[in-house]
Short mmCIF file of C-alpha atoms in Angstrom, two decimals:
data_model
loop_
_atom_site.label_atom_id
_atom_site.label_comp_id
_atom_site.label_asym_id
_atom_site.label_seq_id
_atom_site.Cartn_x
_atom_site.Cartn_y
_atom_site.Cartn_z
CA MET A 792 -130.99 4.88 -25.14
CA SER A 793 -129.55 2.53 -23.01
CA ASP A 794 -128.84 4.79 -20.12
CA ILE A 795 -132.86 4.96 -18.85
CA PRO A 796 -132.71 4.01 -14.93
CA VAL A 797 -134.19 0.48 -14.19
CA SER A 798 -136.11 2.01 -11.92
CA THR A 799 -138.03 4.19 -13.88
CA PRO A 800 -141.93 4.04 -13.47
CA ILE A 801 -142.40 2.73 -16.91
CA ASN A 802 -140.59 -0.57 -16.36
CA PRO A 803 -143.36 -3.06 -14.19
CA MET A 804 -140.87 -5.64 -13.43
CA LEU A 805 -138.80 -4.21 -10.45
CA GLY A 806 -139.45 -6.61 -8.07
CA ASP A 807 -139.71 -4.83 -4.20
CA ASN A 808 -137.09 -7.15 -3.29
CA MET A 809 -134.75 -5.52 -5.10
CA GLN A 810 -134.77 -2.64 -2.53
CA GLN A 811 -133.59 -5.72 0.10
CA ALA A 812 -130.04 -5.23 1.59
CA THR A 813 -127.31 -6.35 -0.22
CA LEU A 814 -125.42 -9.37 1.37
CA ASP A 815 -122.92 -6.22 1.92
CA ASP A 816 -125.10 -4.40 3.33
CA ARG A 817 -125.38 -6.55 5.78
CA ASN A 818 -121.89 -7.48 6.28
CA ASN A 819 -121.22 -3.65 7.29
CA ILE A 820 -123.25 -3.54 10.03
CA PRO A 821 -121.62 -2.75 13.08
CA ASN A 822 -122.22 -5.45 15.79
CA ALA A 823 -124.52 -7.41 13.93
CA GLY A 824 -124.03 -10.35 15.33
CA HIS A 825 -122.63 -11.13 18.87
CA GLY A 826 -118.95 -10.04 19.99
CA GLY A 827 -118.87 -7.73 17.71
CA HIS A 828 -118.76 -10.74 14.32
CA THR A 829 -120.96 -9.93 11.71
CA VAL A 830 -124.29 -11.63 11.00
CA ILE A 831 -122.77 -13.71 8.02
CA GLU A 832 -119.39 -14.58 9.66
CA GLU A 833 -121.42 -15.70 12.79
CA ALA A 834 -123.48 -17.97 11.19
CA THR A 835 -120.53 -19.43 9.01
CA GLN A 836 -118.38 -20.21 11.72
CA ASP A 837 -117.68 -23.72 12.67
CA LYS A 838 -118.45 -23.74 15.62
CA VAL A 839 -120.52 -26.29 17.37
CA LYS A 840 -122.83 -26.01 20.76
CA ALA A 841 -121.06 -25.59 24.26
CA THR A 842 -119.69 -28.75 25.56
CA GLU A 843 -118.16 -27.62 28.43
CA LYS A 844 -119.63 -29.50 31.84
CA ASN A 845 -117.87 -27.25 34.33
CA LYS A 846 -118.58 -24.25 33.62
CA THR A 847 -121.95 -22.29 33.15
CA VAL A 848 -122.67 -21.16 29.74
CA GLY A 849 -125.05 -18.14 28.80
CA LYS A 850 -125.81 -15.29 31.52
CA PRO A 851 -126.00 -16.71 35.29
CA LEU A 852 -124.92 -13.34 36.28
CA CYS A 853 -126.81 -9.82 36.16
CA ASP A 854 -126.44 -6.51 37.69
CA ASN A 855 -127.98 -5.29 41.14
CA PRO A 856 -128.73 -9.33 42.06
CA LYS A 857 -131.23 -9.75 44.88
CA ILE A 858 -129.73 -13.10 45.20
CA GLU A 859 -126.09 -13.56 44.69
CA VAL A 860 -125.02 -17.14 44.88
CA ARG A 861 -121.18 -17.95 44.38
CA ASP A 862 -119.59 -21.69 44.70
CA VAL A 863 -122.24 -23.64 46.15
CA SER A 864 -121.76 -27.57 46.66
CA VAL A 865 -123.92 -29.13 48.61
CA PHE A 866 -123.23 -32.29 50.22
CA TYR A 867 -125.55 -34.99 51.37
CA GLY A 868 -122.98 -37.25 53.84
CA GLU A 869 -119.84 -37.86 51.24
CA LYS A 870 -122.58 -37.68 48.21
CA GLN A 871 -122.40 -34.62 46.70
CA ALA A 872 -125.32 -33.18 44.93
CA VAL A 873 -124.68 -29.83 43.61
CA PHE A 874 -121.52 -28.72 42.11
CA GLY A 875 -120.23 -25.64 42.70
CA VAL A 876 -122.80 -23.00 41.35
CA ASP A 877 -122.44 -19.53 40.45
CA LEU A 878 -125.77 -17.72 39.92
CA ASP A 879 -127.67 -14.61 40.17
CA ILE A 880 -130.90 -13.52 40.96
CA ALA A 881 -132.41 -10.08 39.56
CA LYS A 882 -134.76 -8.04 41.32
CA ASN A 883 -138.55 -8.95 40.57
CA GLU A 884 -137.46 -11.41 38.05
CA VAL A 885 -138.59 -15.03 37.55
CA ILE A 886 -136.30 -17.54 37.05
CA ALA A 887 -137.05 -21.47 36.36
CA MET A 888 -134.22 -23.76 36.61
CA ILE A 889 -134.97 -27.48 34.71
CA GLY A 890 -133.12 -30.31 34.35
CA PRO A 891 -133.99 -34.46 34.78
CA SER A 892 -134.64 -35.69 38.30
CA GLY A 893 -131.99 -35.78 40.97
CA CYS A 894 -129.93 -33.23 39.21
CA GLY A 895 -129.86 -31.02 42.26
CA LYS A 896 -132.33 -28.61 41.11
CA SER A 897 -134.91 -28.81 44.30
CA THR A 898 -131.24 -29.29 46.84
CA PHE A 899 -129.77 -26.11 45.15
CA LEU A 900 -133.87 -24.04 45.42
CA ARG A 901 -133.81 -25.32 49.30
CA CYS A 902 -130.41 -23.81 50.32
CA LEU A 903 -131.92 -20.23 48.86
CA ASN A 904 -133.77 -20.44 52.26
CA ARG A 905 -132.06 -23.18 54.22
CA MET A 906 -134.67 -25.34 54.41
CA ASN A 907 -131.61 -27.83 53.43
CA ASP A 908 -130.64 -27.56 57.38
CA THR A 909 -133.54 -29.57 58.80
CA VAL A 910 -131.90 -32.47 56.54
CA ASP A 911 -128.79 -33.77 59.57
CA THR A 912 -126.27 -34.85 56.91
CA CYS A 913 -126.42 -32.26 54.65
CA ARG A 914 -123.81 -29.55 53.96
CA VAL A 915 -123.78 -26.40 52.17
CA GLU A 916 -120.16 -24.81 50.76
CA GLY A 917 -119.96 -21.59 48.94
CA SER A 918 -121.72 -18.29 49.85
CA ILE A 919 -125.45 -17.49 49.24
CA THR A 920 -125.97 -13.62 50.27
CA LEU A 921 -129.51 -11.99 49.96
CA GLU A 922 -128.87 -8.07 49.24
CA GLY A 923 -125.53 -8.67 50.36
CA GLN A 924 -126.39 -10.36 53.60
CA ASP A 925 -124.77 -13.80 54.08
CA ILE A 926 -127.80 -15.84 54.41
CA TYR A 927 -125.41 -18.73 56.21
CA ALA A 928 -123.61 -16.22 58.58
CA PRO A 929 -123.47 -18.66 61.99
CA LYS A 930 -125.65 -15.67 63.76
CA LEU A 931 -128.13 -15.12 61.35
CA ASP A 932 -131.45 -16.29 62.66
CA VAL A 933 -133.53 -18.39 59.85
CA VAL A 934 -136.94 -17.62 60.96
CA PRO A 935 -136.70 -14.08 59.71
CA LEU A 936 -134.91 -15.20 56.92
CA ARG A 937 -137.75 -17.82 55.65
CA ALA A 938 -140.41 -14.97 56.17
CA LYS A 939 -138.27 -12.95 53.82
CA VAL A 940 -137.37 -16.34 51.38
CA GLY A 941 -141.21 -18.19 51.99
CA MET A 942 -141.63 -21.57 49.88
CA VAL A 943 -144.23 -23.66 48.38
CA PHE A 944 -144.21 -27.07 48.01
CA GLN A 945 -144.99 -29.63 45.24
CA LYS A 946 -148.21 -30.73 47.26
CA PRO A 947 -150.04 -28.15 48.60
CA ASN A 948 -149.90 -28.33 52.48
CA PRO A 949 -152.49 -26.25 54.23
CA PHE A 950 -152.21 -26.50 57.78
CA PRO A 951 -155.16 -28.75 59.50
CA LYS A 952 -156.77 -24.93 60.54
CA SER A 953 -158.97 -23.14 59.39
CA ILE A 954 -158.48 -20.98 55.78
CA TYR A 955 -158.26 -18.04 57.67
CA GLU A 956 -155.96 -18.94 60.71
CA ASN A 957 -153.80 -21.08 57.72
CA VAL A 958 -153.31 -17.14 56.69
CA ILE A 959 -152.34 -15.32 59.60
CA TYR A 960 -150.34 -17.95 61.34
CA GLY A 961 -147.38 -17.06 59.74
CA PRO A 962 -147.79 -12.71 60.60
CA LYS A 963 -149.27 -13.57 64.42
CA ILE A 964 -145.81 -15.55 64.73
CA HIS A 965 -143.57 -13.50 63.25
CA GLY A 966 -145.53 -10.27 64.99
CA LEU A 967 -146.39 -8.26 62.24
CA ALA A 968 -150.28 -8.39 63.57
CA SER A 969 -152.07 -8.55 66.74
CA ARG A 970 -155.13 -6.58 66.37
CA ARG A 971 -158.21 -8.16 64.70
CA SER A 972 -158.58 -5.52 62.26
CA GLU A 973 -155.16 -5.64 61.32
CA MET A 974 -155.39 -9.85 61.16
CA ASP A 975 -158.35 -9.09 58.81
CA GLU A 976 -156.75 -6.58 56.96
CA ILE A 977 -153.50 -9.31 56.32
CA VAL A 978 -155.92 -12.34 55.57
CA GLU A 979 -157.70 -10.50 52.86
CA THR A 980 -154.99 -8.53 51.44
CA SER A 981 -152.73 -12.08 50.69
CA LEU A 982 -155.98 -14.14 49.83
CA ARG A 983 -156.79 -11.53 46.95
CA LYS A 984 -152.99 -11.79 45.69
CA ALA A 985 -153.34 -15.12 46.08
CA GLY A 986 -156.40 -14.59 43.31
CA LEU A 987 -158.55 -16.66 45.69
CA TRP A 988 -160.44 -14.26 48.00
CA GLU A 989 -163.42 -14.19 46.04
CA GLU A 990 -163.93 -18.14 46.12
CA VAL A 991 -163.59 -18.37 49.96
CA LYS A 992 -164.33 -14.99 51.31
CA ASP A 993 -167.59 -16.35 52.53
CA ARG A 994 -166.47 -19.47 54.19
CA LEU A 995 -162.70 -18.32 55.83
CA HIS A 996 -163.27 -20.38 59.37
CA GLN A 997 -163.85 -23.59 57.50
CA PRO A 998 -160.98 -25.97 56.84
CA GLY A 999 -158.08 -24.87 54.69
CA THR A 1000 -157.99 -28.92 53.95
CA GLY A 1001 -161.36 -28.55 52.47
CA LEU A 1002 -160.82 -26.53 49.20
CA SER A 1003 -159.66 -28.15 45.62
CA GLY A 1004 -155.88 -28.45 45.15
CA GLY A 1005 -155.38 -25.81 43.01
CA GLN A 1006 -157.20 -23.88 45.90
CA GLN A 1007 -155.24 -25.34 48.56
CA GLN A 1008 -152.10 -24.73 46.43
CA ARG A 1009 -153.04 -20.39 45.90
CA LEU A 1010 -154.13 -20.72 50.10
CA CYS A 1011 -150.15 -21.64 50.65
CA ILE A 1012 -149.23 -19.05 48.28
CA ALA A 1013 -151.36 -16.78 50.57
CA ARG A 1014 -149.54 -18.26 53.74
CA THR A 1015 -146.33 -17.15 51.92
CA ILE A 1016 -147.20 -13.61 50.66
CA ALA A 1017 -149.04 -12.88 53.98
CA VAL A 1018 -145.51 -12.52 55.91
CA SER A 1019 -144.75 -9.77 53.18
CA PRO A 1020 -141.74 -12.10 51.94
CA GLU A 1021 -139.20 -10.75 49.15
CA VAL A 1022 -138.41 -13.77 47.28
CA ILE A 1023 -140.45 -16.64 46.77
CA LEU A 1024 -139.35 -20.30 45.79
CA MET A 1025 -141.28 -22.56 44.62
CA ASP A 1026 -141.03 -26.11 43.82
CA GLU A 1027 -142.69 -28.04 41.35
CA PRO A 1028 -145.66 -25.85 42.64
CA CYS A 1029 -148.43 -26.96 39.51
CA SER A 1030 -146.98 -30.82 39.43
CA ALA A 1031 -149.95 -31.91 41.88
CA LEU A 1032 -152.59 -29.78 40.01
CA ASP A 1033 -154.51 -30.39 36.88
CA PRO A 1034 -154.42 -27.53 34.02
CA ILE A 1035 -157.02 -25.03 35.16
CA ALA A 1036 -155.24 -25.10 38.27
CA THR A 1037 -151.68 -24.68 37.29
CA ALA A 1038 -153.32 -22.09 34.52
CA LYS A 1039 -154.41 -19.68 37.52
CA ILE A 1040 -151.13 -20.43 39.59
CA GLU A 1041 -149.24 -19.38 36.16
CA GLU A 1042 -151.18 -16.33 35.72
CA LEU A 1043 -150.60 -15.69 39.49
CA ILE A 1044 -146.71 -15.85 38.82
CA ALA A 1045 -146.46 -13.27 36.40
CA GLU A 1046 -148.67 -11.06 38.80
CA LEU A 1047 -146.68 -11.63 42.12
CA SER A 1048 -143.47 -11.02 39.97
CA GLN A 1049 -144.30 -7.30 39.75
CA ASN A 1050 -143.82 -7.03 43.90
CA TYR A 1051 -141.75 -10.69 44.34
CA THR A 1052 -138.37 -12.11 43.35
CA ILE A 1053 -139.00 -15.40 42.32
CA ALA A 1054 -137.31 -18.98 41.36
CA ILE A 1055 -139.43 -21.84 40.83
CA VAL A 1056 -138.52 -25.93 40.26
CA THR A 1057 -140.28 -27.24 37.58
CA HIS A 1058 -140.78 -30.25 35.62
CA SER A 1059 -142.65 -28.59 33.16
CA MET A 1060 -140.86 -27.23 30.44
CA GLN A 1061 -143.42 -25.56 28.74
CA GLN A 1062 -144.22 -23.85 32.35
CA ALA A 1063 -140.44 -22.49 32.48
CA ALA A 1064 -140.91 -20.91 29.11
CA ARG A 1065 -144.02 -19.65 29.62
CA VAL A 1066 -143.54 -18.03 33.09
CA SER A 1067 -139.51 -17.25 33.46
CA ASN A 1068 -137.36 -14.46 32.27
CA ARG A 1069 -134.38 -16.74 32.92
CA THR A 1070 -134.18 -20.26 32.64
CA ALA A 1071 -131.30 -22.36 34.37
CA TYR A 1072 -130.37 -25.73 33.26
CA PHE A 1073 -128.75 -28.17 35.88
CA HIS A 1074 -127.35 -31.73 35.05
CA LEU A 1075 -125.97 -34.08 37.81
CA GLY A 1076 -125.64 -31.36 40.13
CA LYS A 1077 -124.18 -28.79 37.85
CA LEU A 1078 -125.68 -25.49 36.59
CA ILE A 1079 -124.95 -25.71 32.66
CA GLU A 1080 -126.90 -22.94 31.06
CA VAL A 1081 -128.44 -19.84 32.51
CA ASN A 1082 -130.07 -18.14 29.43
CA ASP A 1083 -132.97 -15.92 28.79
CA THR A 1084 -136.04 -18.16 28.52
CA GLN A 1085 -136.72 -17.81 24.93
CA LEU A 1086 -133.60 -18.22 23.73
CA VAL A 1087 -133.07 -21.36 25.61
CA PHE A 1088 -135.94 -22.71 23.98
CA THR A 1089 -135.62 -21.82 20.90
CA ASN A 1090 -131.96 -21.63 20.75
CA PRO A 1091 -129.86 -22.84 23.52
CA ASP A 1092 -125.84 -22.40 23.82
CA HIS A 1093 -125.01 -25.57 25.12
CA GLU A 1094 -125.60 -29.25 23.74
CA LEU A 1095 -127.20 -30.78 26.78
CA THR A 1096 -129.62 -28.05 27.49
CA GLU A 1097 -130.61 -28.77 23.99
CA ALA A 1098 -130.74 -32.54 24.04
CA TYR A 1099 -132.49 -32.47 27.37
CA ILE A 1100 -135.26 -29.75 26.31
CA THR A 1101 -135.99 -31.61 23.08
CA GLY A 1102 -136.28 -34.90 25.10
CA ARG A 1103 -133.55 -36.24 23.56
CA PHE A 1104 -132.30 -38.52 26.53
CA GLY A 1105 -134.02 -38.99 29.93
CA MET B 954 -124.88 -28.55 16.38
CA ASP B 955 -124.49 -29.02 12.37
CA THR B 956 -126.60 -32.60 12.58
CA LEU B 957 -129.85 -32.28 13.53
CA GLN B 958 -130.00 -35.35 15.35
CA LEU B 959 -133.27 -36.81 14.56
CA ASP B 960 -132.95 -40.07 15.29
CA GLN B 961 -132.02 -39.70 19.01
CA HIS B 962 -135.57 -38.55 20.72
CA ILE B 963 -136.60 -40.96 23.13
CA SER B 964 -140.04 -40.84 21.83
CA GLN B 965 -139.58 -42.94 18.70
CA GLN B 966 -142.67 -41.38 17.43
CA PHE B 967 -141.65 -37.82 17.71
CA ASN B 968 -138.10 -39.05 15.40
CA ALA B 969 -140.40 -40.70 12.85
CA ASP B 970 -142.71 -37.53 12.62
CA LEU B 971 -139.53 -34.82 12.17
CA GLU B 972 -137.73 -37.26 10.00
CA HIS B 973 -140.80 -37.24 7.91
CA LEU B 974 -141.17 -33.72 7.74
CA LYS B 975 -137.77 -33.37 6.59
CA THR B 976 -138.19 -35.87 3.81
CA ALA B 977 -141.78 -34.75 2.72
CA LEU B 978 -139.90 -30.74 2.22
CA LEU B 979 -136.95 -32.50 0.25
CA GLU B 980 -139.78 -34.10 -2.21
CA MET B 981 -141.55 -31.05 -2.81
CA GLY B 982 -138.36 -29.63 -3.37
CA GLY B 983 -137.57 -32.54 -5.87
CA LEU B 984 -141.15 -31.81 -7.51
CA VAL B 985 -140.17 -28.01 -7.67
CA GLU B 986 -136.48 -28.58 -9.68
CA GLU B 987 -138.40 -31.36 -11.61
CA GLN B 988 -140.91 -28.38 -12.83
CA LEU B 989 -138.38 -25.82 -13.33
CA ALA B 990 -136.50 -28.22 -15.35
CA ASP B 991 -139.53 -29.07 -17.49
CA VAL B 992 -140.13 -25.21 -17.94
CA ILE B 993 -136.73 -24.29 -18.97
CA LYS B 994 -136.51 -27.03 -21.49
CA ALA B 995 -139.81 -25.57 -23.02
CA ILE B 996 -137.80 -22.40 -23.37
CA GLU B 997 -134.98 -23.81 -24.59
CA SER B 998 -137.05 -26.27 -27.52
CA GLY B 999 -140.00 -24.13 -27.49
CA ASP B 1000 -141.39 -27.44 -26.87
CA SER B 1001 -145.35 -26.81 -25.17
CA SER B 1002 -146.00 -30.61 -24.61
CA LEU B 1003 -143.20 -29.68 -21.22
CA ALA B 1004 -144.62 -26.45 -20.15
CA GLU B 1005 -148.38 -28.78 -19.78
CA LYS B 1006 -146.49 -31.04 -17.99
CA ALA B 1007 -144.72 -28.20 -15.92
CA LEU B 1008 -148.75 -26.76 -15.36
CA ILE B 1009 -149.64 -30.36 -14.51
CA ALA B 1010 -147.05 -30.25 -11.62
CA GLU B 1011 -148.33 -26.93 -10.25
CA ASP B 1012 -151.48 -29.20 -8.73
CA GLU B 1013 -149.77 -31.85 -7.05
CA ILE B 1014 -146.81 -29.06 -5.94
CA ASP B 1015 -149.88 -27.45 -4.18
CA ARG B 1016 -151.41 -30.74 -2.24
CA ARG B 1017 -148.01 -31.14 -1.13
CA GLU B 1018 -147.79 -27.60 0.60
CA LEU B 1019 -150.99 -28.24 1.82
CA SER B 1020 -150.51 -31.67 3.58
CA ILE B 1021 -147.38 -30.92 4.80
CA ASP B 1022 -148.35 -27.64 6.17
CA LYS B 1023 -151.02 -30.03 7.86
CA GLU B 1024 -148.25 -32.23 9.15
CA CYS B 1025 -146.25 -29.26 11.12
CA LEU B 1026 -149.36 -28.10 12.82
CA THR B 1027 -149.82 -31.51 14.13
CA VAL B 1028 -146.26 -31.90 15.35
CA LEU B 1029 -146.42 -28.63 16.97
CA ALA B 1030 -149.93 -29.53 18.94
CA ARG B 1031 -149.06 -32.94 19.87
CA ARG B 1032 -145.08 -32.59 20.79
CA GLN B 1033 -144.60 -28.72 21.56
CA PRO B 1034 -141.01 -29.33 20.18
CA ALA B 1035 -138.11 -26.90 21.53
CA ALA B 1036 -135.07 -25.69 20.09
CA SER B 1037 -134.05 -27.45 16.85
CA ASP B 1038 -136.67 -29.34 16.79
CA LEU B 1039 -139.11 -26.03 17.13
CA ARG B 1040 -136.87 -24.64 13.98
CA LEU B 1041 -137.24 -27.52 11.96
CA VAL B 1042 -141.07 -27.51 12.19
CA MET B 1043 -141.15 -23.57 11.96
CA MET B 1044 -138.44 -23.88 9.31
CA VAL B 1045 -140.55 -25.93 7.28
CA SER B 1046 -143.34 -24.41 7.38
CA LYS B 1047 -141.92 -21.38 5.77
CA ALA B 1048 -139.89 -23.28 3.55
CA ILE B 1049 -143.66 -25.09 1.78
CA ARG B 1050 -144.62 -21.66 0.99
CA ASP B 1051 -141.38 -20.35 -0.37
CA LEU B 1052 -141.45 -23.59 -2.60
CA GLU B 1053 -145.16 -23.65 -3.64
CA ARG B 1054 -144.44 -19.55 -4.70
CA MET B 1055 -142.13 -21.17 -7.20
CA GLY B 1056 -144.28 -23.19 -8.34
CA ASP B 1057 -146.68 -21.40 -8.91
CA GLU B 1058 -143.71 -18.89 -10.79
CA ALA B 1059 -142.56 -21.56 -13.33
CA SER B 1060 -146.17 -21.97 -14.33
CA LYS B 1061 -146.44 -18.71 -15.23
CA ILE B 1062 -143.05 -19.19 -17.13
CA ALA B 1063 -145.05 -22.40 -18.99
CA ARG B 1064 -147.87 -20.45 -19.67
CA MET B 1065 -145.56 -18.00 -21.25
CA VAL B 1066 -143.67 -20.34 -23.26
CA ILE B 1067 -147.41 -21.81 -24.37
CA ALA B 1068 -148.54 -17.87 -25.54
CA LEU B 1069 -145.34 -17.90 -27.35
CA SER B 1070 -144.72 -20.93 -29.10
CA GLU B 1071 -148.35 -20.34 -30.45
CA ASP B 1072 -147.42 -17.19 -31.85
CA GLY B 1073 -144.77 -19.25 -33.36
CA THR B 1074 -141.50 -16.37 -33.86
CA GLU B 1075 -138.30 -16.78 -32.61
CA ILE B 1076 -138.35 -14.21 -29.98
CA ARG B 1077 -135.28 -11.80 -28.89
CA GLY B 1078 -133.87 -12.46 -25.37
CA ASN B 1079 -133.99 -16.10 -25.68
CA SER B 1080 -130.46 -16.73 -24.69
CA GLU B 1081 -130.55 -13.96 -21.72
CA LEU B 1082 -133.63 -15.76 -20.54
CA ARG B 1083 -131.43 -19.23 -20.62
CA HIS B 1084 -128.93 -17.97 -19.20
CA LEU B 1085 -130.69 -16.61 -15.85
CA ALA B 1086 -132.71 -19.78 -15.64
CA ASN B 1087 -129.90 -21.86 -15.27
CA SER B 1088 -128.28 -20.11 -12.59
CA VAL B 1089 -131.72 -20.02 -11.00
CA VAL B 1090 -131.61 -23.74 -10.87
CA LYS B 1091 -128.88 -23.79 -9.75
CA ILE B 1092 -129.73 -21.75 -6.58
CA VAL B 1093 -132.64 -23.79 -6.26
CA ARG B 1094 -130.39 -26.97 -5.87
CA VAL B 1095 -128.28 -25.78 -3.65
CA ALA B 1096 -130.76 -24.35 -1.10
CA LEU B 1097 -132.64 -27.64 -1.07
CA ASP B 1098 -129.02 -29.42 -0.65
CA ALA B 1099 -128.10 -27.33 2.11
CA PHE B 1100 -131.34 -28.34 3.91
CA ALA B 1101 -130.93 -31.86 3.17
CA HIS B 1102 -127.05 -31.64 4.61
CA SER B 1103 -128.11 -28.78 7.28
CA ASP B 1104 -124.81 -27.34 5.46
CA VAL B 1105 -124.73 -23.22 6.62
CA PHE B 1106 -121.84 -22.90 3.87
CA GLU B 1107 -123.94 -23.85 1.25
CA ALA B 1108 -126.63 -21.84 2.31
CA ILE B 1109 -124.47 -18.79 2.46
CA LYS B 1110 -123.72 -19.35 -1.32
CA VAL B 1111 -127.42 -19.38 -2.21
CA VAL B 1112 -127.56 -16.18 -0.30
CA LYS B 1113 -124.91 -14.59 -2.14
CA ASP B 1114 -125.14 -15.86 -5.59
CA ASP B 1115 -129.01 -14.63 -5.67
CA LYS B 1116 -127.60 -11.07 -5.30
CA GLU B 1117 -125.79 -11.72 -8.33
CA ILE B 1118 -128.88 -12.85 -9.87
CA ASP B 1119 -130.65 -9.89 -8.97
CA LYS B 1120 -127.94 -8.24 -10.36
CA GLU B 1121 -127.84 -9.86 -13.54
CA TYR B 1122 -131.68 -9.50 -14.31
CA GLN B 1123 -131.37 -6.00 -13.78
CA SER B 1124 -128.96 -5.73 -16.49
CA THR B 1125 -130.95 -8.23 -19.07
CA MET B 1126 -134.03 -6.26 -18.05
CA ARG B 1127 -132.32 -2.99 -19.61
CA GLU B 1128 -131.27 -5.19 -22.72
CA MET B 1129 -134.94 -5.52 -22.95
CA ILE B 1130 -135.81 -2.32 -22.69
CA THR B 1131 -133.32 -1.68 -25.67
CA TYR B 1132 -134.61 -4.05 -27.78
CA MET B 1133 -138.33 -2.72 -27.46
CA MET B 1134 -137.16 0.99 -28.08
CA GLU B 1135 -135.34 -0.21 -31.02
CA ASP B 1136 -138.09 -2.31 -32.50
CA PRO B 1137 -141.68 -0.93 -31.25
CA ARG B 1138 -143.00 -3.84 -32.61
CA GLN B 1139 -141.84 -6.87 -30.44
CA ILE B 1140 -142.84 -5.06 -27.45
CA SER B 1141 -145.68 -7.19 -26.59
CA ARG B 1142 -142.95 -9.99 -27.51
CA VAL B 1143 -140.52 -9.03 -25.49
CA MET B 1144 -142.88 -8.26 -22.49
CA ASN B 1145 -143.70 -11.76 -22.38
CA VAL B 1146 -139.64 -12.51 -21.68
CA LEU B 1147 -139.57 -9.82 -19.71
CA TRP B 1148 -142.45 -11.03 -17.30
CA MET B 1149 -140.60 -15.15 -17.27
CA LEU B 1150 -137.47 -12.95 -16.59
CA ARG B 1151 -139.51 -11.76 -13.78
CA SER B 1152 -140.56 -15.05 -12.39
CA LEU B 1153 -137.09 -16.22 -12.80
CA GLU B 1154 -135.66 -13.78 -10.28
CA ARG B 1155 -138.58 -14.18 -8.23
CA ILE B 1156 -137.42 -17.91 -8.16
CA GLY B 1157 -134.41 -16.95 -7.13
CA ASP B 1158 -135.38 -14.77 -4.25
CA HIS B 1159 -137.83 -17.86 -3.27
CA ALA B 1160 -134.72 -20.20 -3.23
CA ARG B 1161 -132.97 -17.37 -0.66
CA ASN B 1162 -135.83 -17.49 1.31
CA VAL B 1163 -135.15 -21.29 1.71
CA ALA B 1164 -131.48 -21.09 2.04
CA GLU B 1165 -132.01 -17.77 4.79
CA GLN B 1166 -134.46 -20.68 7.11
CA VAL B 1167 -131.86 -23.63 6.90
CA ILE B 1168 -129.48 -20.69 8.71
CA TYR B 1169 -131.98 -20.37 11.01
CA LEU B 1170 -132.36 -23.96 11.44
CA VAL B 1171 -128.83 -25.03 11.78
CA ARG B 1172 -127.46 -21.93 13.86
CA GLY B 1173 -130.95 -20.37 15.07
CA MET B 1174 -129.91 -17.20 13.51
CA ASP B 1175 -132.49 -14.82 11.83
CA ILE B 1176 -130.33 -12.99 8.88
CA ARG B 1177 -133.00 -11.63 7.31
CA ARG B 1178 -133.36 -8.02 6.91
CA THR B 1179 -130.58 -7.50 9.60
CA ASP B 1180 -130.53 -3.62 7.82
CA LEU B 1181 -132.38 -1.47 10.02
CA SER B 1182 -132.61 1.10 7.96
CA ASP B 1183 -133.61 -1.15 4.74
CA VAL B 1184 -136.38 -2.45 7.26
CA GLU B 1185 -137.44 1.98 7.13
CA ARG B 1186 -136.53 1.95 3.38
CA GLN B 1187 -138.96 -0.82 2.34
CA LEU B 1188 -141.37 0.76 4.97
CA GLU B 1189 -141.85 3.85 3.46
CA SER B 1190 -141.91 2.18 0.05
CA LYS B 1191 -144.85 0.41 1.10
CA SER B 1192 -146.69 3.33 2.71
#
């Protein structure tokens, strides 16, 4: 009599949890954890977070990078601002750079289109290649480079010209458009991509400086897009904007990432969490951690990243 | 980071908010433990006044669930916590649900004890019931300790022990079925014991959930249902 199987329908007590995996089942999953460890093994490993300061933890490199940065150090005179950074930026990814003030993230971003050339005391060591081409090669012309790698700054900085002129200025000097119809087309598509067309199409010849802050920033993005860049660098593009304008720019970043590679420096961690695929954390000039954004904000690998994003040091 | 370092934020208020969440969860856990202890004493002694006390405790446990839930929401809205802080808030908001369910199950047992004590006769299966109850009380305590100490080893122990409890539950159930077959006049009483066993087993499962959440909190690892085929089987059984 006692050999009645417990799962016979007459038994109302059988919990659905009885069908859950046993611990042994879980242990038998091949490669359930990272690096061949089982989940349980990994969970009980007595590991603490990485504390290494001279090596980047996480995934700084990727396959088929758009931009390849190797051992880049940046000096302002005697003072070193960035220490031996290795980083790949993938095609069509949005990578966010975060870190406390003075950590070198903006300096690093500015290296990517040689914006630091304008600072006399600034010296860049190491190599940065854009699709395999060394952007610091002596013979390289920085003007087309900066068209390929455009930049949007913290404060909207439209030229003191009309909206139309703001957008078409770049294509004109790069010789991308000469006929009026071509120029009209570039202006319209750029403003459309920047999500500004509907708001300004009736006043294209009024000054760009007359727009609101958020509109000015989108105008600057339109201006960047107008020269058909491959990469867009954004240095705290929303820090001077209100939440609504910020939301529009963030929406735009998501759309733009379908066609462009975007690197964004931001002080807003929520912004980094919202817009980026990967997040890079800089600390005192060193690249501490690069990981998928979801991982960085839920369970970062490095204790410094953890301390920074949870607001544990200033 | 095995310690949560809840006192290290730049914002003192944030420290206090998170500390309070942790304390509130442990207090709620304490209430559940106490309620469970009363229920078990009631089973052993047949003292229905202890069972009545356990029923009253349930109201307070429910209130705690609501208030802690609200606190979690406030921290999320005001602080947008990240990383271990975020995991703590999520963990607490899930664990209170498990604790509340434990309270419900303990109350169910309390009601059975009252019903059985009114019946007056000694029931078969009492010793099995006590044995399972003691195992369950133990893992509830260990799960809460694991949370208090952020100790993944203790948490793993709960997960393992719950598996043993599930086995014990199954074999006890077989025994109960045998009792019923031997003496059909006992069926309604043994059914009550079965329901109590079932509730105990469920409490063990909730303790395991809490322990799994502790592992998530401390390590950021989700060890729930890591076996895909098991998930599929569950989907099938529910469809």
